[in-house]
CSV table of C-alpha atoms and ligand atoms in Angstrom, one decimal:
chain,number,residue,atom,x,y,z
A,1,MET,CA,61.9,-16.8,-177.1
A,2,LYS,CA,63.5,-14.8,-174.3
A,3,ALA,CA,66.1,-12.1,-174.8
A,4,GLN,CA,69.4,-12.5,-172.9
A,5,ILE,CA,72.2,-10.1,-172.2
A,6,ILE,CA,75.3,-11.4,-173.9
A,7,GLY,CA,77.6,-8.4,-173.4
A,8,THR,CA,77.9,-5.2,-171.3
A,9,GLY,CA,80.1,-2.1,-171.4
A,10,ALA,CA,80.3,1.4,-169.9
A,11,TYR,CA,82.2,4.6,-170.2
A,12,VAL,CA,82.5,7.8,-168.1
A,13,PRO,CA,84.4,10.9,-169.1
A,14,GLU,CA,87.8,11.5,-167.6
A,15,LYS,CA,87.1,14.7,-165.7
A,16,ILE,CA,85.9,14.3,-162.1
A,17,LEU,CA,84.1,17.1,-160.4
A,18,SER,CA,84.1,16.5,-156.6
A,19,ASN,CA,81.8,18.1,-154.0
A,20,ARG,CA,84.9,20.0,-152.8
A,21,ASP,CA,85.2,21.5,-156.3
A,22,LEU,CA,81.5,22.5,-156.2
A,23,GLU,CA,82.1,24.3,-152.8
A,24,LYS,CA,84.3,26.7,-154.7
A,25,THR,CA,81.5,27.8,-157.1
A,26,ILE,CA,78.2,27.6,-155.2
A,27,GLU,CA,77.1,27.8,-151.6
A,28,THR,CA,77.2,24.2,-150.6
A,29,SER,CA,79.3,21.7,-148.7
A,30,ASP,CA,80.5,18.1,-149.1
A,31,GLU,CA,78.7,17.3,-145.9
A,32,TRP,CA,75.3,18.6,-147.2
A,33,ILE,CA,75.6,16.9,-150.6
A,34,PHE,CA,76.9,13.5,-149.2
A,35,GLY,CA,74.5,13.6,-146.3
A,36,ARG,CA,71.4,14.3,-148.4
A,37,THR,CA,72.3,12.3,-151.5
A,38,GLY,CA,75.3,9.9,-150.9
A,39,ILE,CA,77.1,11.6,-153.8
A,40,ARG,CA,80.8,12.5,-153.5
A,41,ALA,CA,81.8,13.2,-157.1
A,42,ARG,CA,80.5,13.0,-160.7
A,43,HIS,CA,82.2,12.8,-164.1
A,44,ILE,CA,81.9,15.7,-166.6
A,45,ALA,CA,82.2,15.4,-170.4
A,46,ALA,CA,85.0,17.3,-172.1
A,47,LYS,CA,84.0,20.2,-174.3
A,48,ASP,CA,84.5,18.2,-177.5
A,49,GLU,CA,82.6,15.1,-176.1
A,50,SER,CA,78.9,14.7,-176.9
A,51,THR,CA,76.4,12.0,-175.9
A,52,SER,CA,77.1,9.9,-179.0
A,53,ASP,CA,80.8,9.8,-178.1
A,54,LEU,CA,80.1,8.4,-174.6
A,55,ALA,CA,77.5,6.0,-176.1
A,56,VAL,CA,80.0,4.7,-178.8
A,57,LYS,CA,82.7,4.0,-176.2
A,58,ALA,CA,80.3,2.1,-174.0
A,59,ALA,CA,78.9,0.2,-177.0
A,60,GLN,CA,82.4,-0.8,-178.3
A,61,LYS,CA,83.1,-2.4,-174.9
A,62,ALA,CA,79.8,-4.2,-174.9
A,63,LEU,CA,80.3,-5.5,-178.4
A,64,LYS,CA,83.8,-6.7,-177.5
A,65,ASN,CA,82.5,-8.3,-174.4
A,66,ALA,CA,79.8,-10.1,-176.5
A,67,GLY,CA,82.5,-11.2,-179.0
A,68,MET,CA,80.8,-9.4,-181.8
A,69,THR,CA,81.6,-6.8,-184.5
A,70,ALA,CA,79.5,-3.7,-185.1
A,71,SER,CA,78.4,-5.0,-188.5
A,72,GLU,CA,76.5,-7.8,-186.7
A,73,VAL,CA,74.2,-5.4,-184.9
A,74,ASP,CA,70.6,-5.3,-186.2
A,75,LEU,CA,69.2,-2.5,-184.1
A,76,ILE,CA,70.5,0.4,-181.9
A,77,ILE,CA,68.3,2.0,-179.2
A,78,VAL,CA,69.8,5.0,-177.4
A,79,ALA,CA,67.9,6.1,-174.3
A,80,THR,CA,68.8,9.7,-173.6
A,81,SER,CA,67.4,13.0,-172.4
A,82,MET,CA,70.3,14.9,-173.9
A,83,PRO,CA,70.7,13.9,-177.6
A,84,ASP,CA,73.6,15.3,-179.7
A,85,MET,CA,70.9,17.3,-181.5
A,86,PHE,CA,67.1,17.3,-182.1
A,87,PHE,CA,67.7,15.3,-185.2
A,88,PRO,CA,69.1,13.1,-186.5
A,89,SER,CA,68.7,10.8,-183.5
A,90,THR,CA,71.8,10.0,-181.4
A,91,ALA,CA,71.3,6.4,-182.5
A,92,CYS,CA,72.0,7.4,-186.1
A,93,ILE,CA,75.2,9.2,-185.1
A,94,VAL,CA,76.2,6.2,-183.0
A,95,GLN,CA,75.5,3.8,-185.9
A,96,ASN,CA,77.8,5.8,-188.1
A,97,LYS,CA,80.6,6.2,-185.6
A,98,LEU,CA,80.4,2.5,-184.7
A,99,GLY,CA,80.3,1.4,-188.3
A,100,ALA,CA,77.2,-0.7,-187.6
A,101,SER,CA,76.1,-0.4,-191.2
A,102,GLN,CA,73.4,-3.1,-191.0
A,103,ALA,CA,71.7,-1.6,-188.0
A,104,ALA,CA,68.5,0.4,-187.8
A,105,GLY,CA,68.5,2.9,-184.9
A,106,PHE,CA,66.3,5.3,-182.9
A,107,ASP,CA,66.3,7.2,-179.6
A,108,LEU,CA,64.0,6.7,-176.7
A,109,SER,CA,63.1,9.4,-174.2
A,110,ALA,CA,62.0,8.4,-170.7
A,111,ALA,CA,64.4,10.5,-168.6
A,112,CYS,CA,66.1,8.4,-165.8
A,113,SER,CA,63.9,5.4,-166.6
A,114,GLY,CA,65.2,5.4,-170.2
A,115,PHE,CA,67.3,2.3,-169.9
A,116,VAL,CA,64.6,0.0,-168.5
A,117,TYR,CA,62.2,1.4,-171.2
A,118,ALA,CA,64.7,0.8,-173.9
A,119,LEU,CA,65.5,-2.7,-172.6
A,120,SER,CA,61.8,-3.5,-172.8
A,121,VAL,CA,61.7,-2.4,-176.5
A,122,GLY,CA,64.8,-4.3,-177.4
A,123,GLU,CA,63.5,-7.4,-175.7
A,124,GLN,CA,60.3,-7.3,-177.7
A,125,TYR,CA,62.2,-7.2,-181.0
A,126,ILE,CA,64.1,-10.3,-179.9
A,127,ARG,CA,61.0,-12.1,-178.6
A,128,SER,CA,59.2,-11.5,-181.8
A,129,GLY,CA,62.1,-12.9,-183.9
A,130,THR,CA,62.5,-9.6,-185.8
A,131,TYR,CA,66.1,-9.0,-184.8
A,132,GLN,CA,68.9,-11.2,-183.5
A,133,ARG,CA,71.3,-8.6,-182.0
A,134,VAL,CA,70.1,-5.4,-180.3
A,135,LEU,CA,72.3,-2.8,-178.8
A,136,VAL,CA,70.6,-1.0,-175.9
A,137,ILE,CA,72.5,2.1,-174.7
A,138,GLY,CA,71.8,4.6,-172.0
A,139,ALA,CA,73.9,7.7,-172.5
A,140,GLU,CA,73.7,11.2,-171.0
A,141,VAL,CA,75.6,14.5,-170.9
A,142,MET,CA,73.6,15.8,-168.0
A,143,SER,CA,76.2,18.5,-167.3
A,144,ARG,CA,74.8,20.4,-170.3
A,145,LEU,CA,71.2,20.2,-169.1
A,146,THR,CA,72.2,21.5,-165.7
A,147,ASP,CA,71.9,25.0,-164.3
A,148,TRP,CA,75.3,25.3,-162.6
A,149,ALA,CA,74.0,28.2,-160.5
A,150,ASP,CA,71.2,26.2,-159.0
A,151,ARG,CA,72.6,24.3,-156.0
A,152,ARG,CA,69.4,22.3,-155.5
A,153,THR,CA,70.0,20.4,-158.8
A,154,CYS,CA,73.6,20.9,-160.1
A,155,VAL,CA,75.1,18.8,-157.3
A,156,LEU,CA,73.0,15.8,-158.3
A,157,PHE,CA,73.9,14.9,-161.9
A,158,GLY,CA,76.8,13.4,-163.8
A,159,ASP,CA,77.7,12.2,-167.3
A,160,GLY,CA,78.2,8.7,-168.5
A,161,ALA,CA,77.0,5.8,-170.7
A,162,GLY,CA,76.3,2.1,-170.4
A,163,ALA,CA,75.4,-0.5,-173.0
A,164,VAL,CA,74.1,-4.0,-173.2
A,165,VAL,CA,73.8,-6.4,-176.2
A,166,LEU,CA,70.6,-8.5,-176.4
A,167,ALA,CA,70.4,-11.8,-178.3
A,168,PRO,CA,67.9,-14.7,-178.3
A,169,SER,CA,68.4,-16.9,-175.3
A,170,ASP,CA,69.8,-20.4,-175.8
A,171,ALA,CA,68.8,-21.4,-172.3
A,172,ASP,CA,66.3,-20.6,-169.6
A,173,ARG,CA,68.0,-17.4,-168.7
A,174,GLY,CA,67.2,-13.9,-170.0
A,175,ILE,CA,64.9,-11.0,-169.4
A,176,LEU,CA,62.0,-12.6,-167.5
A,177,SER,CA,59.7,-9.6,-167.3
A,178,VAL,CA,59.5,-5.8,-167.7
A,179,HIS,CA,56.9,-3.6,-166.0
A,180,LEU,CA,56.6,0.0,-167.0
A,181,HIS,CA,54.5,2.9,-165.7
A,182,THR,CA,53.9,6.6,-166.5
A,183,ASP,CA,52.1,9.4,-164.8
A,184,GLY,CA,52.1,12.4,-167.1
A,185,ALA,CA,50.0,14.4,-164.7
A,186,LEU,CA,53.2,14.9,-162.6
A,187,TRP,CA,55.3,16.0,-165.6
A,188,ASP,CA,56.3,19.2,-163.9
A,189,LEU,CA,58.0,17.5,-160.9
A,190,ILE,CA,61.2,17.0,-163.0
A,191,CYS,CA,61.4,18.8,-166.4
A,192,VAL,CA,63.5,20.9,-168.7
A,193,PRO,CA,60.7,23.4,-169.6
A,194,GLY,CA,62.4,25.5,-172.3
A,195,GLY,CA,64.4,25.2,-175.5
A,196,ALA,CA,62.0,23.0,-177.5
A,197,SER,CA,58.5,23.4,-179.1
A,198,ALA,CA,56.6,24.4,-176.0
A,199,LEU,CA,59.0,27.2,-175.2
A,200,PRO,CA,61.4,27.7,-178.0
A,201,PRO,CA,64.9,29.2,-177.4
A,202,SER,CA,64.6,33.0,-176.6
A,203,GLU,CA,66.4,35.5,-174.5
A,204,LYS,CA,63.9,34.8,-171.7
A,205,VAL,CA,64.7,31.1,-171.9
A,206,LEU,CA,68.4,31.7,-171.6
A,207,VAL,CA,68.3,34.5,-168.9
A,208,GLU,CA,65.9,32.4,-166.7
A,209,HIS,CA,67.8,29.2,-167.4
A,210,LEU,CA,64.6,27.5,-168.6
A,211,ASN,CA,66.6,25.2,-170.8
A,212,THR,CA,68.0,23.4,-167.7
A,213,ILE,CA,66.6,20.8,-165.2
A,214,LYS,CA,63.9,22.0,-162.8
A,215,MET,CA,63.0,19.6,-160.0
A,216,LYS,CA,60.7,19.6,-157.1
A,217,GLY,CA,63.0,17.5,-155.0
A,218,SER,CA,61.2,16.6,-151.9
A,219,GLU,CA,57.9,15.8,-153.7
A,220,THR,CA,59.8,13.6,-156.2
A,221,PHE,CA,61.6,11.9,-153.4
A,222,LYS,CA,58.4,10.6,-151.7
A,223,ILE,CA,56.8,9.4,-154.9
A,224,ALA,CA,60.0,7.7,-156.0
A,225,VAL,CA,60.2,5.6,-152.9
A,226,ARG,CA,56.5,4.6,-153.1
A,227,ASN,CA,56.5,3.8,-156.8
A,228,LEU,CA,59.8,1.9,-156.8
A,229,GLU,CA,58.5,-0.3,-153.9
A,230,ASN,CA,55.2,-0.9,-155.7
A,231,VAL,CA,56.8,-1.8,-159.1
A,232,ALA,CA,59.3,-4.1,-157.4
A,233,LEU,CA,56.5,-6.0,-155.7
A,234,GLU,CA,54.5,-6.1,-159.0
A,235,ALA,CA,57.6,-7.6,-160.8
A,236,LEU,CA,58.3,-10.2,-158.1
A,237,LYS,CA,54.6,-11.2,-158.0
A,238,ALA,CA,54.5,-11.6,-161.8
A,239,ASN,CA,57.5,-14.0,-161.6
A,240,GLN,CA,56.1,-15.8,-158.5
A,241,MET,CA,59.3,-14.7,-156.6
A,242,THR,CA,59.9,-13.1,-153.2
A,243,VAL,CA,62.7,-10.7,-152.3
A,244,SER,CA,64.9,-13.6,-151.2
A,245,ASP,CA,65.0,-14.8,-154.8
A,246,ILE,CA,66.8,-11.7,-155.9
A,247,SER,CA,70.6,-12.0,-156.0
A,248,TRP,CA,71.2,-8.3,-156.8
A,249,LEU,CA,69.1,-5.1,-156.9
A,250,VAL,CA,70.5,-2.8,-159.6
A,251,PRO,CA,68.6,0.5,-159.1
A,252,HIS,CA,68.7,3.8,-160.8
A,253,GLN,CA,71.2,5.8,-158.9
A,254,ALA,CA,69.4,9.1,-157.9
A,255,ASN,CA,69.8,9.3,-154.1
A,256,ILE,CA,71.1,6.9,-151.5
A,257,ARG,CA,68.3,7.8,-149.1
A,258,ILE,CA,65.8,6.7,-151.8
A,259,LEU,CA,67.6,3.4,-152.3
A,260,ASN,CA,67.9,2.7,-148.6
A,261,ALA,CA,64.2,3.5,-148.0
A,262,VAL,CA,63.2,1.2,-150.9
A,263,SER,CA,65.5,-1.7,-149.8
A,264,SER,CA,64.2,-1.5,-146.2
A,265,ARG,CA,60.6,-1.4,-147.3
A,266,LEU,CA,61.2,-4.4,-149.5
A,267,GLY,CA,63.1,-6.2,-146.7
A,268,LEU,CA,66.1,-6.5,-149.1
A,269,PRO,CA,69.5,-6.5,-147.4
A,270,LYS,CA,71.5,-3.4,-148.4
A,271,GLU,CA,74.5,-5.6,-149.2
A,272,LYS,CA,72.4,-7.0,-152.1
A,273,MET,CA,72.1,-3.5,-153.7
A,274,ILE,CA,74.5,-2.2,-156.3
A,275,VAL,CA,75.4,1.4,-155.4
A,276,ASN,CA,77.9,3.5,-157.3
A,277,LEU,CA,76.3,7.0,-157.1
A,278,ASP,CA,79.0,8.2,-154.7
A,279,ARG,CA,81.4,8.3,-157.6
A,280,TYR,CA,79.1,9.1,-160.6
A,281,GLY,CA,76.0,11.0,-159.2
A,282,ASN,CA,72.8,10.6,-161.1
A,283,THR,CA,73.6,9.7,-164.7
A,284,SER,CA,70.0,9.4,-165.7
A,285,ALA,CA,69.4,6.7,-168.4
A,286,ALA,CA,73.1,5.6,-168.1
A,287,SER,CA,73.0,4.8,-164.4
A,288,ILE,CA,71.6,1.2,-164.4
A,289,PRO,CA,73.8,-0.1,-167.2
A,290,LEU,CA,76.8,1.7,-165.6
A,291,ALA,CA,76.2,0.1,-162.2
A,292,PHE,CA,75.4,-3.3,-163.8
A,293,ASP,CA,78.7,-3.4,-165.9
A,294,GLU,CA,80.8,-2.3,-162.9
A,295,ALA,CA,79.3,-5.0,-160.7
A,296,ILE,CA,80.0,-7.7,-163.4
A,297,ASN,CA,83.6,-6.5,-163.8
A,298,ASP,CA,84.3,-6.5,-160.1
A,299,GLY,CA,82.9,-10.0,-159.7
A,300,ARG,CA,79.8,-9.3,-157.7
A,301,ILE,CA,77.2,-10.1,-160.4
A,302,LYS,CA,77.8,-13.6,-161.9
A,303,ARG,CA,76.1,-15.6,-164.6
A,304,GLY,CA,73.0,-17.3,-163.2
A,305,ASP,CA,72.2,-14.5,-160.8
A,306,THR,CA,68.7,-13.1,-160.6
A,307,LEU,CA,68.7,-9.4,-161.0
A,308,LEU,CA,66.1,-6.7,-160.3
A,309,PHE,CA,66.5,-3.5,-162.3
A,310,LEU,CA,64.5,-0.6,-160.8
A,311,ALA,CA,64.2,2.8,-162.5
A,312,PHE,CA,62.4,6.1,-161.7
A,313,GLY,CA,62.5,9.4,-163.4
A,314,GLY,CA,61.0,12.4,-165.1
A,315,GLY,CA,57.6,11.9,-166.8
A,316,LEU,CA,56.9,10.6,-164.3
A,317,THR,CA,58.2,7.3,-165.5
A,318,TRP,CA,59.2,4.2,-163.6
A,319,GLY,CA,59.7,0.5,-164.2
A,320,ALA,CA,61.2,-2.8,-163.1
A,321,ALA,CA,62.9,-5.6,-165.1
A,322,VAL,CA,63.7,-9.1,-163.7
A,323,VAL,CA,66.7,-10.6,-165.4
A,324,GLN,CA,68.1,-14.1,-165.1
A,325,TYR,CA,71.7,-13.2,-165.9
B,401,ACO,N1,73.9,22.7,-150.6
B,401,ACO,C1,73.4,23.2,-149.4
B,401,ACO,N2,72.1,23.4,-149.2
B,401,ACO,C2,71.2,23.0,-150.1
B,401,ACO,C3,71.6,22.5,-151.4
B,401,ACO,C4,73.0,22.3,-151.6
B,401,ACO,N3,73.5,21.8,-152.7
B,401,ACO,N4,70.5,22.2,-152.1
B,401,ACO,C5,69.5,22.6,-151.3
B,401,ACO,N5,69.9,23.1,-150.2
B,401,ACO,C6,69.1,23.7,-149.1
B,401,ACO,C7,67.7,24.1,-149.6
B,401,ACO,O1,67.8,25.5,-150.0
B,401,ACO,C8,66.9,24.0,-148.3
B,401,ACO,O2,67.1,25.1,-147.5
B,401,ACO,P1,65.9,25.9,-146.8
B,401,ACO,O3,65.2,24.9,-146.0
B,401,ACO,O4,66.6,27.0,-146.1
B,401,ACO,O5,65.0,26.3,-148.0
B,401,ACO,C9,67.4,22.8,-147.6
B,401,ACO,O6,68.7,22.6,-148.2
B,401,ACO,C10,66.6,21.5,-147.8
B,401,ACO,O7,66.3,21.4,-149.2
B,401,ACO,P2,65.4,20.2,-149.8
B,401,ACO,O8,65.2,20.4,-151.2
B,401,ACO,O9,64.2,20.1,-148.9
B,401,ACO,O10,66.3,19.0,-149.5
B,401,ACO,P3,66.0,17.4,-149.6
B,401,ACO,O11,66.3,16.8,-148.3
B,401,ACO,O12,64.6,17.2,-150.2
B,401,ACO,O13,67.1,16.9,-150.6
B,401,ACO,C11,67.2,16.3,-152.9
B,401,ACO,C12,67.1,17.4,-151.9
B,401,ACO,C13,68.6,15.7,-152.7
B,401,ACO,C14,67.1,16.8,-154.4
B,401,ACO,C15,66.1,15.2,-152.7
B,401,ACO,O14,64.9,15.8,-152.6
B,401,ACO,C16,66.0,14.2,-153.8
B,401,ACO,O15,66.9,13.3,-154.0
B,401,ACO,N6,64.9,14.1,-154.5
B,401,ACO,C17,64.6,13.1,-155.5
B,401,ACO,C18,65.5,13.2,-156.8
B,401,ACO,C19,65.1,12.1,-157.8
B,401,ACO,O16,64.8,11.0,-157.5
B,401,ACO,N7,64.9,12.5,-159.1
B,401,ACO,C20,64.5,11.5,-160.0
B,401,ACO,C21,65.4,11.3,-161.1
B,401,ACO,S1,65.9,12.7,-161.9
B,401,ACO,C22,65.4,12.6,-163.6
B,401,ACO,O17,64.6,11.9,-164.0
B,401,ACO,C23,66.2,13.5,-164.6
């Protein structure tokens, strides 16, 4: 029994922070940021908005789109690197705010690969027959994990949420495969070193901003390109497909140069790649469902299309999902 996606939804906070705005607070330029990353602007959560608020708004749209009520949800998985609090999980808070009283819920942490990891877990519950309706959400308030004095990282990230509803497939369509990979030896390429059990909150953590994202950008860049290409080829081979079978590539939105390098190595025309990072930046686990929902709503992605989701992030983690939408 395959799992199919029966509804999608997304939400970004109202406030937009442009590259021009950033020019006023750090030594940077729109030219540098756009030229190196493809990003022009990102959305920033309001002071009273937390990750669960973004997740709930995306989830409500996905449920409406699926023609369902919250009480019909069996399981909520929230992929996030920036939960509302250590515990309870953000999924518990989302369950309450949604009124999904019958649903179990938990969070999943795989940094920017979180959505593809969460999709794989949700898919397994459907395949096994355990659950009939699974809400998979990627939601992040990256702006509160960001060191706003570090120009090498603060220009990259944004806030947002995307959600999908999974149900048993009544036809051939659905999630055809998911391939996941991890290389924990490279954990320190992208990490938030402080503020948790390894380095609890202290004056040093706050003064040295160790509770914010640290990234070795250029090393990460090269590995991201290689690993995304490899996992894409692995996914295609497993489905006896070639690149020409893919209607749309829906990649994690980290950097346009990474995406262009991956598409040209795969021989996939750039016109077949969904890109929205110019307006949202890197929203980590939210980026794939956000791009996916947007491309459905503007009419690019249609029922029956074959999609390739590609994710890469801290961990290191990476993965690919092939979906017959
Ligand atoms: N404005 C102006 N100059 C800058 C800025 C900025 N915002 N940031 C860095 N620079 C400077 C640097 O100081 C450096 O100057 P120097 O040569 O005098 O020291 C120069 O620009 C080049 O810096 P690099 O870091 O080498 O720039 P690079 O071309 O590698 O681009 C970037 C940096 C955009 C971060 C890129 O490396 C990248 O996208 N890496 C991959 C990110 C990624 O995929 N992350 C995975 C997901 S994240 C997650 O999982 C949470």
